Tab-separated table of C-alpha atoms in Angstrom:
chain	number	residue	atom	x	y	z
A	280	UNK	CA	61.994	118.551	76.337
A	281	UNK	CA	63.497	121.795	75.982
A	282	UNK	CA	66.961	122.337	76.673
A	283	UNK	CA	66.355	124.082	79.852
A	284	UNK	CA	63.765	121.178	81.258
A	285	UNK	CA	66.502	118.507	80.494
A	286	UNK	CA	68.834	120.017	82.242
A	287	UNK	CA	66.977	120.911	85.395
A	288	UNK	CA	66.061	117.621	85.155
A	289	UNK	CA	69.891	116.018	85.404
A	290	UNK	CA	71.391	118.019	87.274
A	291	UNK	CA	74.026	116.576	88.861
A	292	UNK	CA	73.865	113.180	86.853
A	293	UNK	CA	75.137	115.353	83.656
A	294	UNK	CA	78.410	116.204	85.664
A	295	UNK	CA	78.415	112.706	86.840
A	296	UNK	CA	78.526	111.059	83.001
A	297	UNK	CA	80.559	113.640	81.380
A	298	UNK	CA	82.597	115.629	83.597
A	299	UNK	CA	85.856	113.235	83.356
A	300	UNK	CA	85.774	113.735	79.432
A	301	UNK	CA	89.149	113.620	78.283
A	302	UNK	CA	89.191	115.469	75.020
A	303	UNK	CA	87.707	118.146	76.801
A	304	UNK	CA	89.813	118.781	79.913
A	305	UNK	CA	92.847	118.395	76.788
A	306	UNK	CA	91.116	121.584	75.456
A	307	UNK	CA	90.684	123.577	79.289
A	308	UNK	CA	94.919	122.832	79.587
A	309	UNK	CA	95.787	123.985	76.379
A	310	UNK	CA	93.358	127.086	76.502
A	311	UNK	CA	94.943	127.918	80.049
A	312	UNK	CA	98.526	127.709	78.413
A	313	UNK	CA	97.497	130.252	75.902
A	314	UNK	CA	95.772	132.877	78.299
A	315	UNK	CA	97.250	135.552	80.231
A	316	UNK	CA	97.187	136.081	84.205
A	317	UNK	CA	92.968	137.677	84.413
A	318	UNK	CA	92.155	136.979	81.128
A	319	UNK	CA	88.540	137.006	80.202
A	320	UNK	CA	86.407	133.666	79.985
A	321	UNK	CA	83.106	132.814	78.818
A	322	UNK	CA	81.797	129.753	79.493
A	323	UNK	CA	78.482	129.216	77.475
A	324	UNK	CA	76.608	126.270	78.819
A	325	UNK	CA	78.462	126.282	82.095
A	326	UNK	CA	76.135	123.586	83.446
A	327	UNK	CA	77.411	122.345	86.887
A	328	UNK	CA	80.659	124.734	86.504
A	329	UNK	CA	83.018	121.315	86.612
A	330	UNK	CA	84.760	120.705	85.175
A	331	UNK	CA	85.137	123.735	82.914
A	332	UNK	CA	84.424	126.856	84.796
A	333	UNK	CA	86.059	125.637	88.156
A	334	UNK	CA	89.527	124.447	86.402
A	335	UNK	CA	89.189	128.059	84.705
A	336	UNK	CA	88.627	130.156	87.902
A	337	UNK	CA	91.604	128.087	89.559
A	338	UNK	CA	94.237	128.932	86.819
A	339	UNK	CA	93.460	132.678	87.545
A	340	UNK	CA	91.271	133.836	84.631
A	341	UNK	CA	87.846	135.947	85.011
A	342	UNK	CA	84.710	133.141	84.333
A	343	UNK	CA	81.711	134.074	83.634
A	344	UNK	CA	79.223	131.418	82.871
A	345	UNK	CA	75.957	131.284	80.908
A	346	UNK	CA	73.500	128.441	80.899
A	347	UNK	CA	69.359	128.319	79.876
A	348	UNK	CA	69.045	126.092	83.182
A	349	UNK	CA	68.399	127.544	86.660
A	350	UNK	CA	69.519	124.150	88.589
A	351	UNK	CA	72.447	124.076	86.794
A	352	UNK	CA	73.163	127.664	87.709
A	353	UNK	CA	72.459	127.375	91.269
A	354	UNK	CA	74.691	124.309	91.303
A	355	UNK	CA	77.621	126.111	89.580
A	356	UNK	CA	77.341	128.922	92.035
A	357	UNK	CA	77.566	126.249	94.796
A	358	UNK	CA	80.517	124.623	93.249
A	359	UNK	CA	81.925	127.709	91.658
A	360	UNK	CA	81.659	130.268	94.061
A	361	UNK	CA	85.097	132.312	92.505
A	362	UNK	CA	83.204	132.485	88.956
A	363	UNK	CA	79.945	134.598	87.997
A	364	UNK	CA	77.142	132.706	86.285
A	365	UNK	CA	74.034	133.829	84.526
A	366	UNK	CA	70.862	132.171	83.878
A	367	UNK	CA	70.689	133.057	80.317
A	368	UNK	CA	70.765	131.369	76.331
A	369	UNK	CA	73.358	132.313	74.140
A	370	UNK	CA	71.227	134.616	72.064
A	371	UNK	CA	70.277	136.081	74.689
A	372	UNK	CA	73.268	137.045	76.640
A	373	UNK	CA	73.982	141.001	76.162
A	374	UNK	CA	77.826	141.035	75.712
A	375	UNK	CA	80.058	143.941	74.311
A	376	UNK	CA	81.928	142.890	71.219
A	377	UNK	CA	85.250	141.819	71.733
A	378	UNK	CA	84.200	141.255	75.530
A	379	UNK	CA	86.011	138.159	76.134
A	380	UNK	CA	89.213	136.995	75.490
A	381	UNK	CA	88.213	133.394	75.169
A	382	UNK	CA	84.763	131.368	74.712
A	383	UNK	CA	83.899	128.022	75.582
A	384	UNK	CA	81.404	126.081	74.526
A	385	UNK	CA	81.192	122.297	75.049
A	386	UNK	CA	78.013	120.908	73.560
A	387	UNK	CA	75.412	123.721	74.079
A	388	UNK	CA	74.536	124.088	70.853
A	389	UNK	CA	72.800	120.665	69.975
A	390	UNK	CA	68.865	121.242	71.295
A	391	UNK	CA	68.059	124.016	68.980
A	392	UNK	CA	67.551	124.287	65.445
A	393	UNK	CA	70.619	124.458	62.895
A	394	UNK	CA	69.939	128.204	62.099
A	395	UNK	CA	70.080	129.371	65.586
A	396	UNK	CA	73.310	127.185	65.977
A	397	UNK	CA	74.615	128.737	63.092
A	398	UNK	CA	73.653	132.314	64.684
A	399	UNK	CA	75.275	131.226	67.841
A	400	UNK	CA	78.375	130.477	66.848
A	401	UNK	CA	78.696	133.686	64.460
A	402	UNK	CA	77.491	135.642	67.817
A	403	UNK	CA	80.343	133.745	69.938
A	404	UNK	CA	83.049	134.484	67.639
A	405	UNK	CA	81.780	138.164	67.576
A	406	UNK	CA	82.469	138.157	71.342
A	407	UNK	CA	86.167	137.981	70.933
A	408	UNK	CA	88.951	140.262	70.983
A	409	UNK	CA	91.587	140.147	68.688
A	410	UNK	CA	93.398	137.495	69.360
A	411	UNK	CA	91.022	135.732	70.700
A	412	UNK	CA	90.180	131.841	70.865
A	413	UNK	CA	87.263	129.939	70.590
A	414	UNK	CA	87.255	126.430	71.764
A	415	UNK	CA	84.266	124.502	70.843
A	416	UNK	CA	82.837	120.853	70.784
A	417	UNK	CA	79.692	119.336	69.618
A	418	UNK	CA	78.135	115.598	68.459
A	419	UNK	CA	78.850	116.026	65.025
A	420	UNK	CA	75.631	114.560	62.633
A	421	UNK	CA	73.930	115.607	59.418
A	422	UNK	CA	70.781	115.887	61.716
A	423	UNK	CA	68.179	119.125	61.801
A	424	UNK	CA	64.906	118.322	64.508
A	425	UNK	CA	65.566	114.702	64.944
A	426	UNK	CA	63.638	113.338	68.334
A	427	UNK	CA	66.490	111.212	70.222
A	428	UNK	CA	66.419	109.243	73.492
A	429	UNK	CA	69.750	110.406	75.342
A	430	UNK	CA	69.921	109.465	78.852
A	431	UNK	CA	66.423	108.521	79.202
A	432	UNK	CA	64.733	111.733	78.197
A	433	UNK	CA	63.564	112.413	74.677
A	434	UNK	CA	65.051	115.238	73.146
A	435	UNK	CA	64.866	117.077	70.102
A	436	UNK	CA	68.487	117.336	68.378
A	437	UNK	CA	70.130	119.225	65.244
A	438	UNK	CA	73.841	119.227	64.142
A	439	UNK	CA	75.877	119.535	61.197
A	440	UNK	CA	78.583	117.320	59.995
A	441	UNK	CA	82.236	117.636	60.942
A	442	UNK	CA	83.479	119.144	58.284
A	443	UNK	CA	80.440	121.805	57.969
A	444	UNK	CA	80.892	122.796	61.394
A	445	UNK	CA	84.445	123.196	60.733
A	446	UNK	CA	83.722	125.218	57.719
A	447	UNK	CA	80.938	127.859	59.570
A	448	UNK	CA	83.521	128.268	61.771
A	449	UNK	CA	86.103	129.103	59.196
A	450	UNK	CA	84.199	130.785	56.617
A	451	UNK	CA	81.357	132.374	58.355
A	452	UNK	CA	82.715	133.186	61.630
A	453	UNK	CA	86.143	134.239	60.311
A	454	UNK	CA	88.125	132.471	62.624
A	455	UNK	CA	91.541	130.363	62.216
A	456	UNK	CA	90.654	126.970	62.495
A	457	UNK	CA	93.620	125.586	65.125
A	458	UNK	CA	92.698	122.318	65.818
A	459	UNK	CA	89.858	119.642	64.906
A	460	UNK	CA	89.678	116.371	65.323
A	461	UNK	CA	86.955	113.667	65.631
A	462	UNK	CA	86.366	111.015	68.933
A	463	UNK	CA	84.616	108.842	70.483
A	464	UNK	CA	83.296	108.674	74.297
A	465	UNK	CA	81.373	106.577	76.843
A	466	UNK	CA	79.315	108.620	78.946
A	467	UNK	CA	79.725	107.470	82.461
A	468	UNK	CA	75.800	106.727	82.185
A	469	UNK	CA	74.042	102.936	81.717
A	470	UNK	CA	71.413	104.831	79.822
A	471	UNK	CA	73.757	106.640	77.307
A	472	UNK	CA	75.927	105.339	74.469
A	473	UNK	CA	79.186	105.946	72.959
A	474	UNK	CA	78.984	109.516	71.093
A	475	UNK	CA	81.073	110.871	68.624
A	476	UNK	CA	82.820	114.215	69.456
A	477	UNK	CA	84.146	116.695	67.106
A	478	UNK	CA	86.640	119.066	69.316
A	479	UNK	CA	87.703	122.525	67.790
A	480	UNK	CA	90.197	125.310	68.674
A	481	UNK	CA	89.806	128.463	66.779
A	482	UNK	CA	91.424	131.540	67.279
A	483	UNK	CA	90.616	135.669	66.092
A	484	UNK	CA	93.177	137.237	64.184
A	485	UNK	CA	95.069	140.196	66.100
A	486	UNK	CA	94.692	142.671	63.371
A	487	UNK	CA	91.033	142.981	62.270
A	488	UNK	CA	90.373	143.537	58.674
A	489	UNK	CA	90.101	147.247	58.109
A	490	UNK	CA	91.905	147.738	61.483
């Protein structure tokens, strides 16, 4: 399944298994204590907008979410009628650089191929201003085009270990690594296991080189 059919077809089940995830509402609270009154969000993979885009929009900030699925577009809009969402990949979204001042992205990354997820996270880091952060989480795995059952589809998946994720981040994005850390969660889902999840906070330095 593409990443846009397996996503149309959960729907609301995704928000159901994951949305109470607490490693990642830790990383909405401690972006939201960093951010300014209207600062500028991007939320890439937006899915149902909860819990991400909707905890966002209520602490004051500008949202605008991005997602390959149109279900879970029309559901965010439902949901998350303060924030603007897109149906749209993330190498396909047209953003100015230095467009956001912050850039989500909770496990959007894993059903494509390692290049493009290597391209996507240079192209989200790109999308900051100075000072920007970039808060991040994915199933870490030395994995490129495995086939998977996750729950009850059968997906393709690719990945990179922790510490090479960490690295691209570092090295090729030119970020300052923050914050990383390894977990473990149950998906609120009879057909899912426990996953490992590697959270990151990452952050654009003020003064750009040659600025």
């Amino acid at each position: 399944m593409s990443a846009a059919e397996l996503f149309d077809d959960l729907g609301l089940g995704y928000e159901r298994a994951f949305g109470h995830l607490p490693e990642q509402l830790a990383a909405i609270d401690w972006l939201t204590d960093r951010l300014g009154a209207g600062a500028r969000v991007l939320d890439v993979g937006s899915g149902t907008g909860r819990p991400v885009a909707d905890r966002l929009t209520r602490a004051g900030f500008a949202v605008t979410g991005i997602d390959v699925s149109r279900t879970m577009v029309e559901l965010a809009r439902s949901q998350v009628p303060g924030a603007r969402f897109e149906q749209c990949g993330v190498h396909d979204f047209d953003a100015p650089a230095g467009g956001f001042d912050a850039v989500c992205a909770f496990f959007p990354l894993l059903v494509m191929g390692r290049a493009e997820v290597s391209a996507a996270l240079r192209r989200m880091a790109g999308w900051l201003a100075p000072g920007g952060y970039l808060v991040t989480a994915t199933v870490p795995a030395d994995v490129e085009d495995v086939e998977i059952e996750w729950m009850g589809r059968r997906v393709r998946v690719s990945s990179f270990s922790a510490e090479e994720y960490v690295r691209q981040i570092r090295e090729e994005c030119g970020l300052d690594v923050l914050h990383h850390a390894v977990s473990v969660f149950q998906p609120d889902d009879e057909q899912a296991g426990p996953e490992d999840h590697l959270f990151c906070y990452a952050r654009r330095a003020k003064e750009l080189p040659g600025g």
